[in-house]
Coordinates of C-alpha atoms in Angstrom, one line a residue:
Chain P
M1 CA -22.6 43.2 80.0
S2 CA -23.1 45.1 77.0
Y3 CA -24.1 48.5 77.5
G4 CA -24.8 49.8 73.5
T5 CA -22.4 52.6 73.7
T6 CA -19.3 53.5 74.2
I7 CA -17.2 56.0 76.6
K8 CA -14.1 57.3 75.8
V9 CA -11.7 57.4 78.5
P10 CA -8.2 59.0 78.4
F11 CA -5.3 57.3 79.9
G12 CA -1.9 59.5 80.1
P13 CA 0.4 61.0 79.2
Q14 CA 0.5 61.8 83.1
H15 CA -1.2 59.0 85.0
P16 CA -0.4 57.2 88.6
A17 CA -0.6 53.8 87.0
L18 CA 1.8 55.2 84.1
K19 CA 6.3 55.2 85.3
E20 CA 6.6 57.3 82.4
P21 CA 4.9 59.3 80.4
E22 CA 2.7 57.7 77.1
Y23 CA -0.7 57.9 76.2
F24 CA -3.7 55.4 75.5
L25 CA -7.2 56.7 73.9
F26 CA -9.3 53.5 75.5
E27 CA -13.0 52.9 73.9
V28 CA -15.2 51.5 76.8
D29 CA -18.4 49.6 77.0
G30 CA -18.8 48.8 80.5
D31 CA -15.5 48.2 82.1
I32 CA -14.4 46.0 78.8
V33 CA -12.0 47.5 76.2
V34 CA -13.3 47.9 72.8
K35 CA -11.4 50.1 71.5
V36 CA -7.1 51.3 72.0
T37 CA -5.4 54.3 69.8
P38 CA -1.9 55.2 71.7
R39 CA -0.2 58.5 70.9
I40 CA 3.7 58.1 71.7
G41 CA 6.5 60.3 71.4
Y42 CA 6.3 62.3 74.5
V43 CA 9.8 61.6 75.5
H44 CA 11.1 61.9 72.1
R45 CA 14.3 63.9 71.6
G46 CA 14.8 63.4 68.2
V47 CA 17.7 60.3 68.6
E48 CA 18.0 59.7 65.4
K49 CA 18.5 63.1 64.2
A50 CA 21.1 63.9 66.2
F51 CA 23.0 61.0 65.6
E52 CA 23.4 62.5 61.6
Q53 CA 25.4 65.2 64.0
E54 CA 27.9 63.5 65.4
T55 CA 31.2 61.3 65.2
Y56 CA 30.8 57.6 65.7
L57 CA 32.7 58.1 69.2
H58 CA 30.0 60.6 69.7
N59 CA 27.6 58.7 69.2
L60 CA 28.9 55.4 71.1
Y61 CA 27.3 58.1 74.5
L62 CA 24.1 58.6 72.5
A63 CA 23.1 55.1 71.6
E64 CA 23.9 54.2 75.7
R65 CA 21.8 57.0 76.7
I66 CA 18.7 55.8 74.9
C67 CA 17.6 53.5 77.6
G68 CA 18.6 53.7 81.7
I69 CA 17.4 50.3 82.0
C70 CA 18.9 48.0 79.0
S71 CA 21.8 51.2 78.2
H72 CA 24.4 48.1 77.4
A73 CA 21.3 46.7 75.2
H74 CA 21.6 49.7 73.0
S75 CA 25.7 50.1 73.2
T76 CA 26.2 46.4 72.3
C77 CA 24.0 46.9 69.2
Y78 CA 25.2 50.3 68.2
T79 CA 28.8 48.5 68.7
Q80 CA 27.8 45.8 66.6
T81 CA 26.2 48.1 63.6
I82 CA 29.3 50.1 63.4
E83 CA 31.9 47.2 63.6
G84 CA 29.8 45.8 60.9
L85 CA 29.8 48.9 58.9
I86 CA 33.5 49.1 58.9
P87 CA 34.1 46.1 59.1
L88 CA 36.4 45.6 62.0
E89 CA 36.7 41.8 64.1
I90 CA 37.0 42.7 68.2
P91 CA 39.2 40.8 70.1
P92 CA 37.4 37.6 71.8
R93 CA 37.7 38.6 75.2
A94 CA 36.1 41.6 74.7
V95 CA 33.5 39.3 73.3
Y96 CA 33.1 37.4 76.1
I97 CA 33.3 40.9 78.3
R98 CA 30.5 42.2 76.6
L99 CA 28.1 39.1 76.9
I100 CA 28.9 39.0 80.6
M101 CA 27.8 42.5 81.2
A102 CA 24.6 42.1 78.5
E103 CA 23.4 38.9 80.9
L104 CA 24.4 40.8 84.0
E105 CA 22.2 43.2 82.9
R106 CA 19.7 41.0 81.7
L107 CA 19.4 39.8 85.0
H108 CA 18.6 43.1 87.0
S109 CA 16.5 43.8 84.3
H110 CA 14.2 41.5 84.7
S111 CA 14.1 41.4 88.6
L112 CA 13.5 45.1 87.8
W113 CA 10.3 43.7 86.0
V114 CA 9.6 40.9 88.1
G115 CA 9.0 42.7 91.1
I116 CA 6.6 45.5 89.3
A117 CA 4.5 42.7 88.2
A118 CA 4.5 41.4 91.5
H119 CA 3.3 45.2 92.9
E120 CA 0.9 45.3 89.8
A121 CA -0.5 42.3 91.1
G122 CA -0.6 43.7 94.9
F123 CA 2.6 41.5 96.1
D124 CA 4.5 44.0 97.5
T125 CA 7.0 41.8 99.5
L126 CA 8.0 40.3 96.5
F127 CA 8.6 43.5 95.2
M128 CA 11.0 44.3 97.9
Y129 CA 12.8 41.3 98.0
L130 CA 13.7 41.4 94.1
W131 CA 14.6 45.2 94.0
R132 CA 16.9 44.2 97.5
D133 CA 18.8 41.2 94.8
R134 CA 18.5 43.8 92.0
E135 CA 21.1 46.0 94.0
M136 CA 22.9 43.2 94.0
I137 CA 23.9 43.2 90.7
M138 CA 23.9 47.2 90.3
D139 CA 26.6 46.7 92.6
L140 CA 28.4 44.3 91.0
M141 CA 28.2 46.1 87.3
E142 CA 29.5 49.0 89.3
E143 CA 32.2 47.5 90.1
I144 CA 33.3 46.4 87.1
S145 CA 32.7 49.4 85.0
G146 CA 32.8 52.2 87.2
N147 CA 28.9 53.7 86.5
R148 CA 25.4 51.8 88.1
V149 CA 23.8 52.7 85.3
T150 CA 25.3 53.9 81.9
H151 CA 28.3 51.5 81.9
A152 CA 30.6 52.7 79.1
I153 CA 32.4 49.7 78.9
N154 CA 32.3 49.0 75.4
T155 CA 34.1 51.2 72.6
I156 CA 34.2 50.4 68.9
G157 CA 36.6 47.7 68.8
G158 CA 36.1 46.1 72.2
V159 CA 35.3 47.2 75.5
R160 CA 37.3 49.8 77.8
R161 CA 37.6 47.6 80.8
D162 CA 39.0 43.8 81.8
I163 CA 37.3 42.3 84.5
T164 CA 40.0 40.8 86.9
S165 CA 39.9 37.1 88.5
E166 CA 39.1 38.7 91.8
Q167 CA 36.2 40.1 90.3
A168 CA 35.1 36.9 88.4
T169 CA 34.9 35.2 91.5
K170 CA 33.2 38.0 93.3
I171 CA 30.3 37.1 90.4
K172 CA 30.2 33.9 90.9
K173 CA 29.7 34.0 94.1
F174 CA 26.7 36.6 93.8
L175 CA 25.4 34.3 91.3
E176 CA 25.1 31.4 93.9
K177 CA 23.1 33.2 96.3
F178 CA 20.9 35.0 93.3
E179 CA 20.5 32.0 91.6
S180 CA 18.9 30.1 95.0
N181 CA 17.2 33.1 95.5
V182 CA 15.3 33.4 92.3
K183 CA 14.1 29.9 92.5
E184 CA 12.4 30.5 95.6
Y185 CA 10.6 33.5 94.2
T186 CA 9.9 31.4 91.2
K187 CA 8.3 28.9 93.6
V188 CA 6.4 31.3 95.5
L189 CA 4.6 32.8 92.3
E190 CA 4.0 29.1 91.1
S191 CA 2.0 28.5 94.4
E192 CA 0.6 31.9 95.4
Q193 CA -3.2 31.7 95.0
T194 CA -3.4 35.4 94.8
F195 CA -0.8 36.2 92.3
I196 CA -2.1 33.3 90.4
K197 CA -5.3 34.7 90.2
R198 CA -4.4 38.2 89.2
T199 CA -2.5 37.3 86.6
K200 CA -3.4 34.0 84.6
D201 CA -5.9 34.4 81.7
V202 CA -5.3 38.1 81.9
G203 CA -4.5 39.9 79.0
V204 CA -3.9 36.7 76.4
L205 CA -2.0 37.3 73.5
K206 CA -2.5 34.2 71.5
P207 CA 0.3 32.8 69.7
R208 CA -0.9 33.4 65.7
D209 CA -1.8 37.5 67.0
A210 CA 2.1 37.6 68.8
I211 CA 3.0 36.3 65.3
V212 CA 1.3 38.4 62.5
L213 CA 1.4 41.7 65.2
C214 CA 5.2 40.7 65.2
A215 CA 5.7 41.0 68.8
V216 CA 9.6 40.4 70.0
G217 CA 11.3 39.1 73.0
P218 CA 9.6 37.7 76.6
T219 CA 6.2 38.5 75.6
L220 CA 6.6 36.1 72.0
R221 CA 8.4 33.8 73.9
A222 CA 5.4 33.4 76.5
S223 CA 2.8 33.1 73.7
G224 CA 4.6 29.8 72.9
I225 CA 7.0 30.8 69.8
K226 CA 10.5 29.7 70.0
S227 CA 12.2 32.8 69.2
D228 CA 15.4 34.7 70.8
V229 CA 17.8 37.0 69.0
R230 CA 20.7 35.0 70.7
A231 CA 20.1 31.4 69.6
D232 CA 18.4 32.5 66.2
D233 CA 21.0 35.4 64.8
P234 CA 23.8 34.7 67.7
Y235 CA 25.9 37.6 68.0
L236 CA 29.0 37.9 70.3
A237 CA 29.8 34.5 71.7
Y238 CA 26.0 33.1 71.9
G239 CA 27.1 30.2 69.4
E240 CA 29.6 28.8 71.7
I241 CA 27.6 28.8 75.0
P242 CA 25.2 26.4 75.4
F243 CA 21.5 27.8 77.0
N244 CA 18.2 27.0 76.4
V245 CA 15.1 29.5 74.7
I246 CA 12.3 29.4 77.5
T247 CA 8.7 29.6 76.5
H248 CA 5.5 29.6 77.9
D249 CA 2.1 28.1 76.4
G250 CA 0.3 30.4 79.2
C251 CA 0.1 33.5 76.6
D252 CA -0.7 35.5 79.8
V253 CA 0.9 37.9 82.2
Y254 CA 1.8 34.7 84.3
A255 CA 3.3 33.3 81.7
R256 CA 5.5 36.0 80.9
T257 CA 6.6 36.2 84.6
I258 CA 7.4 32.6 84.5
V259 CA 9.3 33.3 81.0
R260 CA 11.3 36.0 82.8
C261 CA 12.1 33.8 86.1
E262 CA 13.7 31.0 84.5
E263 CA 15.2 33.1 81.7
M264 CA 17.1 34.6 84.9
I265 CA 18.3 30.9 85.9
E266 CA 19.4 30.5 82.1
S267 CA 21.3 33.9 81.9
A268 CA 23.4 33.1 85.6
N269 CA 24.3 29.7 83.5
I270 CA 25.6 31.7 80.9
I271 CA 27.9 34.0 83.0
R272 CA 29.4 31.2 84.5
Y273 CA 30.2 29.8 81.4
A274 CA 31.4 32.6 80.0
L275 CA 33.8 33.4 83.0
D276 CA 35.0 29.8 83.3
H277 CA 36.0 30.4 79.2
L278 CA 37.3 33.9 79.2
P279 CA 39.6 33.9 76.4
E280 CA 43.1 35.9 77.3
G281 CA 44.3 38.6 75.1
K282 CA 43.7 42.0 74.6
I283 CA 40.6 43.8 74.9
K284 CA 40.2 46.3 72.1
V285 CA 41.5 47.2 69.0
P286 CA 41.4 51.0 67.1
P287 CA 38.8 51.6 64.9
P288 CA 38.6 53.8 61.9
R289 CA 37.8 57.4 62.2
T290 CA 36.0 57.6 59.1
I291 CA 33.8 55.3 57.4
A292 CA 33.2 54.2 53.7
P293 CA 30.0 54.3 52.7
N294 CA 28.1 51.2 53.7
E295 CA 25.4 49.7 55.4
S296 CA 24.6 47.6 58.3
V297 CA 22.0 46.1 60.4
G298 CA 22.5 44.9 63.8
R299 CA 20.8 42.8 66.2
V300 CA 20.6 42.3 70.0
E301 CA 18.3 40.4 72.0
A302 CA 17.7 43.6 74.9
P303 CA 15.9 42.2 77.9
R304 CA 12.7 43.5 76.3
G305 CA 13.3 41.6 72.8
E306 CA 14.8 41.9 69.7
L307 CA 16.5 45.5 69.4
I308 CA 17.4 46.4 65.8
H309 CA 19.9 49.6 64.8
Y310 CA 20.6 50.5 60.8
A311 CA 23.3 52.6 60.3
R312 CA 24.4 53.6 57.0
S313 CA 27.8 55.5 56.1
N314 CA 29.0 58.1 53.6
G315 CA 32.6 58.0 53.7
T316 CA 33.0 60.5 56.7
N317 CA 33.3 60.3 60.3
K318 CA 29.6 60.8 61.2
P319 CA 26.7 58.4 59.6
E320 CA 24.4 59.6 56.8
R321 CA 21.3 57.7 58.9
Y322 CA 20.8 55.8 62.0
K323 CA 17.7 54.1 63.0
V324 CA 16.7 52.4 65.9
R325 CA 13.6 50.5 66.8
A326 CA 13.6 49.8 70.4
P327 CA 11.9 46.4 71.3
T328 CA 8.7 48.5 73.4
L329 CA 8.0 49.8 70.1
G330 CA 8.0 46.0 68.4
N331 CA 5.3 45.3 71.4
L332 CA 3.4 48.2 70.7
A333 CA 0.7 46.7 68.4
S334 CA 0.4 43.2 70.1
V335 CA 0.1 44.8 73.3
C336 CA -3.6 47.0 72.2
Q337 CA -4.1 43.8 70.6
T338 CA -4.1 42.5 73.7
L339 CA -5.8 45.1 75.4
I340 CA -8.9 44.7 73.5
G341 CA -11.7 43.2 75.4
A342 CA -9.9 43.5 79.4
H343 CA -11.3 45.2 82.1
V344 CA -10.4 48.4 82.8
A345 CA -9.0 47.4 86.0
D346 CA -6.2 45.3 84.2
I347 CA -5.3 48.1 82.2
P348 CA -1.7 48.4 84.4
L349 CA -1.2 44.9 84.8
I350 CA -1.5 44.2 81.2
L351 CA 0.8 47.2 80.0
A352 CA 3.2 46.4 83.1
G353 CA 3.1 43.0 81.1
I354 CA 5.4 43.8 78.2
D355 CA 7.9 45.6 80.5
P356 CA 7.4 48.4 78.8
C357 CA 10.1 51.3 78.6
F358 CA 8.6 54.3 77.0
S359 CA 12.0 56.3 77.1
C360 CA 13.5 53.5 75.1
M361 CA 10.5 53.7 72.4
D362 CA 10.6 57.3 72.2
R363 CA 14.3 57.5 71.8
V364 CA 15.0 59.8 74.9
I365 CA 17.9 62.0 75.7
I366 CA 18.1 65.0 76.6
T367 CA 20.9 66.9 75.0
K368 CA 20.4 70.8 75.8
K369 CA 17.3 72.4 78.0
S370 CA 16.1 75.6 75.8
V371 CA 16.7 78.6 77.4
Chain Q
M1 CA 18.2 31.6 48.5
K2 CA 17.2 29.8 45.4
K3 CA 13.5 31.4 44.9
L4 CA 15.2 34.9 44.8
E5 CA 16.6 33.9 41.1
E6 CA 12.8 33.8 40.4
Y7 CA 12.5 37.1 41.0
K8 CA 15.2 38.4 39.2
E9 CA 13.0 41.4 36.9
D10 CA 12.0 43.0 40.0
I11 CA 15.6 42.7 41.5
V12 CA 18.2 46.2 41.3
D13 CA 20.4 44.5 43.6
I14 CA 21.4 42.2 46.4
K15 CA 24.3 42.5 49.0
K16 CA 25.1 39.5 51.1
P17 CA 27.7 41.4 53.4
K18 CA 27.8 38.8 56.3
E19 CA 26.4 35.4 57.6
R20 CA 22.6 35.9 58.2
R21 CA 22.5 39.9 56.4
I22 CA 20.7 39.9 53.1
F23 CA 20.7 43.7 51.2
I24 CA 18.1 43.7 48.5
R25 CA 16.8 46.6 46.3
V26 CA 13.9 46.4 44.0
K27 CA 12.1 48.4 41.4
S28 CA 9.2 50.5 43.3
E29 CA 7.0 49.5 40.0
N30 CA 5.2 46.8 41.4
F31 CA 6.9 46.7 44.9
K32 CA 3.7 45.8 46.9
K33 CA 3.3 42.8 44.2
F34 CA 6.7 41.6 44.9
L35 CA 6.9 41.7 48.4
S36 CA 3.3 40.1 48.6
S37 CA 4.9 37.1 46.9
L38 CA 8.0 37.2 48.1
I39 CA 6.3 36.5 51.7
E40 CA 4.0 33.9 50.7
D41 CA 7.2 31.9 49.1
L42 CA 9.4 32.6 51.9
D43 CA 6.9 32.5 54.8
L44 CA 8.1 36.0 56.1
R45 CA 6.2 36.7 58.8
H46 CA 8.3 39.1 61.6
L47 CA 9.0 42.2 60.4
S48 CA 11.7 43.7 62.9
T49 CA 11.0 47.6 61.4
I50 CA 10.9 49.7 58.4
T51 CA 13.7 52.2 58.4
G52 CA 12.8 55.5 55.9
L53 CA 15.7 57.8 54.3
D54 CA 16.3 60.8 53.4
T55 CA 18.3 60.7 50.3
G56 CA 18.6 64.2 49.3
Q57 CA 16.6 63.6 45.5
E58 CA 14.6 61.1 47.1
M59 CA 13.8 59.0 49.6
E60 CA 14.0 55.2 50.3
L61 CA 12.2 53.1 52.4
L62 CA 13.9 49.8 54.2
Y63 CA 11.5 46.8 55.0
H64 CA 13.8 44.8 57.5
F65 CA 12.2 41.4 57.6
S66 CA 13.6 38.6 59.5
Y67 CA 13.2 35.1 58.0
K68 CA 12.3 32.6 60.8
Y69 CA 13.8 34.7 62.8
S70 CA 17.0 34.6 62.3
V71 CA 18.0 35.7 58.8
E72 CA 17.4 39.6 58.2
I73 CA 16.9 40.3 55.0
T74 CA 16.2 43.9 54.1
I75 CA 14.5 44.7 51.1
G76 CA 15.0 48.7 49.7
V77 CA 12.6 50.2 47.7
K78 CA 12.9 54.0 46.7
V79 CA 10.1 57.1 47.0
P80 CA 9.8 59.9 44.9
K81 CA 10.2 62.9 47.0
S82 CA 7.7 65.0 45.1
S83 CA 5.0 62.6 45.4
P84 CA 5.9 60.2 48.0
K85 CA 3.4 57.8 48.2
V86 CA 3.5 53.8 48.5
P87 CA 0.8 51.3 49.2
T88 CA 0.6 50.4 52.8
I89 CA 2.1 46.8 53.9
T90 CA -0.4 46.7 57.0
D91 CA -2.9 43.9 55.1
L92 CA -0.3 41.3 54.9
I93 CA 1.8 42.1 58.0
P94 CA -0.6 43.9 60.7
G95 CA 2.8 44.7 63.3
A96 CA 3.8 47.1 60.6
I97 CA 1.0 49.6 61.5
F98 CA 2.9 52.2 63.9
Y99 CA 6.2 51.9 61.6
E100 CA 4.5 53.3 58.5
Q101 CA 2.8 55.8 61.0
E102 CA 6.3 56.9 62.4
I103 CA 7.7 57.1 59.4
H104 CA 4.3 59.1 58.2
D105 CA 5.3 61.6 60.8
L106 CA 9.1 62.1 60.7
L107 CA 9.4 62.0 56.7
G108 CA 5.8 62.3 55.2
I109 CA 5.7 59.3 53.1
E110 CA 2.2 58.6 52.8
F111 CA 0.9 55.0 52.6
E112 CA -2.0 54.3 51.0
G113 CA -4.8 52.2 52.5
H114 CA -3.3 52.7 56.5
P115 CA -6.1 52.7 58.8
N116 CA -4.6 55.3 60.3
L117 CA -1.6 58.1 59.8
G118 CA -2.6 60.6 62.3
P119 CA 0.2 61.7 64.6
L120 CA 2.3 59.7 66.2
I121 CA 5.2 60.8 67.7
V122 CA 5.1 64.4 66.7
P123 CA 3.4 66.7 69.2
E124 CA 0.3 68.4 69.1
G125 CA 0.5 71.6 67.4
W126 CA 3.5 70.4 65.5
P127 CA 3.3 72.3 61.9
E128 CA 2.1 70.3 59.0
G129 CA 4.4 69.5 56.3
V130 CA 7.6 69.6 58.9
Y131 CA 8.9 66.0 58.5
P132 CA 11.9 66.5 61.0
L133 CA 13.8 63.8 59.8
R134 CA 14.1 65.0 56.0
K135 CA 17.6 66.5 55.4
E136 CA 16.6 70.2 54.3
Y137 CA 15.6 70.7 58.1
T138 CA 18.5 71.4 60.3
V139 CA 18.7 70.7 64.1
Q140 CA 18.8 75.0 64.7
E141 CA 15.6 75.0 62.3
L142 CA 13.6 71.9 64.1
N143 CA 14.6 73.8 67.4
R144 CA 13.1 77.3 66.3
I145 CA 9.9 75.1 65.0
A146 CA 9.8 73.3 68.3
R147 CA 9.5 76.7 70.4
G148 CA 6.5 78.5 68.1
G149 CA 8.7 79.8 65.6
K150 CA 10.8 82.0 67.4

């Protein structure tokens, strides 16, 4: 029912329902949202300005620290963009290693998100199962790269570490277990009435809105649009590996969950294929220190969707300009639209639905604490 | 890309450095008209982002469109630093709303007709007229401003 007048409800920047600081001003009529005004930047550290101060090699580590979950996606996009500036071809084995790490990262990021979706919908048991499985992926990634979160496996011109045959066997063994678990969880989600009732028809983003508001990633695919940078603009070895782009026409939080679950199965298949076809040879080539004036655009399908970097060089060893647009900023316009007409109680679930990574969106980095 | 030939009056330069990457530089006069007919002709729906740059004497905007989500078409236009104004494209591509707002925050480019150019990223109390991504502001200067000018 409408009360004829609206009330402004501030949400954030510090709020129990938000894992990261961000601010939304909701105008509500009764408990229905009629207007949303976001205010971002609470974790803004001026990464784009910082890029201009450092060398291309130093910036690799900065790029990796833009996000704590999809760090590999950012460093892959960074290396792709810089290698495009030079231009530089990397060895085939390095291409495959980058790809395997990228898909492992998608597995851990998607299991993290499906766990959070289950948690937001009040299904904490599943949250615990998924996060337990996620630990296995984190351990694997640590074993391969030496690091749990910021893997530092990419470098300009290739990768810094090889995947041994023992590690390959270990990954395959893990995939077997993980895949059967994910299939089981998907079955549970598809049949669990409390979850279905909590997420179906919640946070509806119509296909037309998804297109005009330039949504990206699983959010876009859950609105029935078949778009995935890996398939549409193939980078690394995605052009050589068969995989399906998962879509769902539910347009709601339920659809977003199922898309991510099915994408995990696809990722597992991609990793298996890549391990079976891993080319032999060296893993890196030396890059030049300075880069002649040029410009380059890099695109990567991060776990949350299309990630785009732009770089311009000026003949020195530092970039003239470096631009980053993380997928969460790409989804901000569409999530604001989705929130209109929603119940206040659904806000956390809908916001969680795009798998927001606000630090990524704001481009966080704490370089030096001011005294 | 046969269609692009028809626009040669407005186009300054076209580059195709690699597969699925096109860079087009256009004249700033009639920029909006050019963009709207290109959007219609090529059915450009997805705007990946907008990059704003300070090149010293002037500024530049790069609109990164993704043609059928596949070919990244970057359309560049120059903006004079003395009066940095361009028409908004939010009427053509509603998804451009936060990209334009962010550039307004960081580079001070006015997007005429934008629904809300209020602060999006800069902190509360950030002094007006200080645009962090402009080249005249060094990191040290910005740190000083962020600490309240001390």
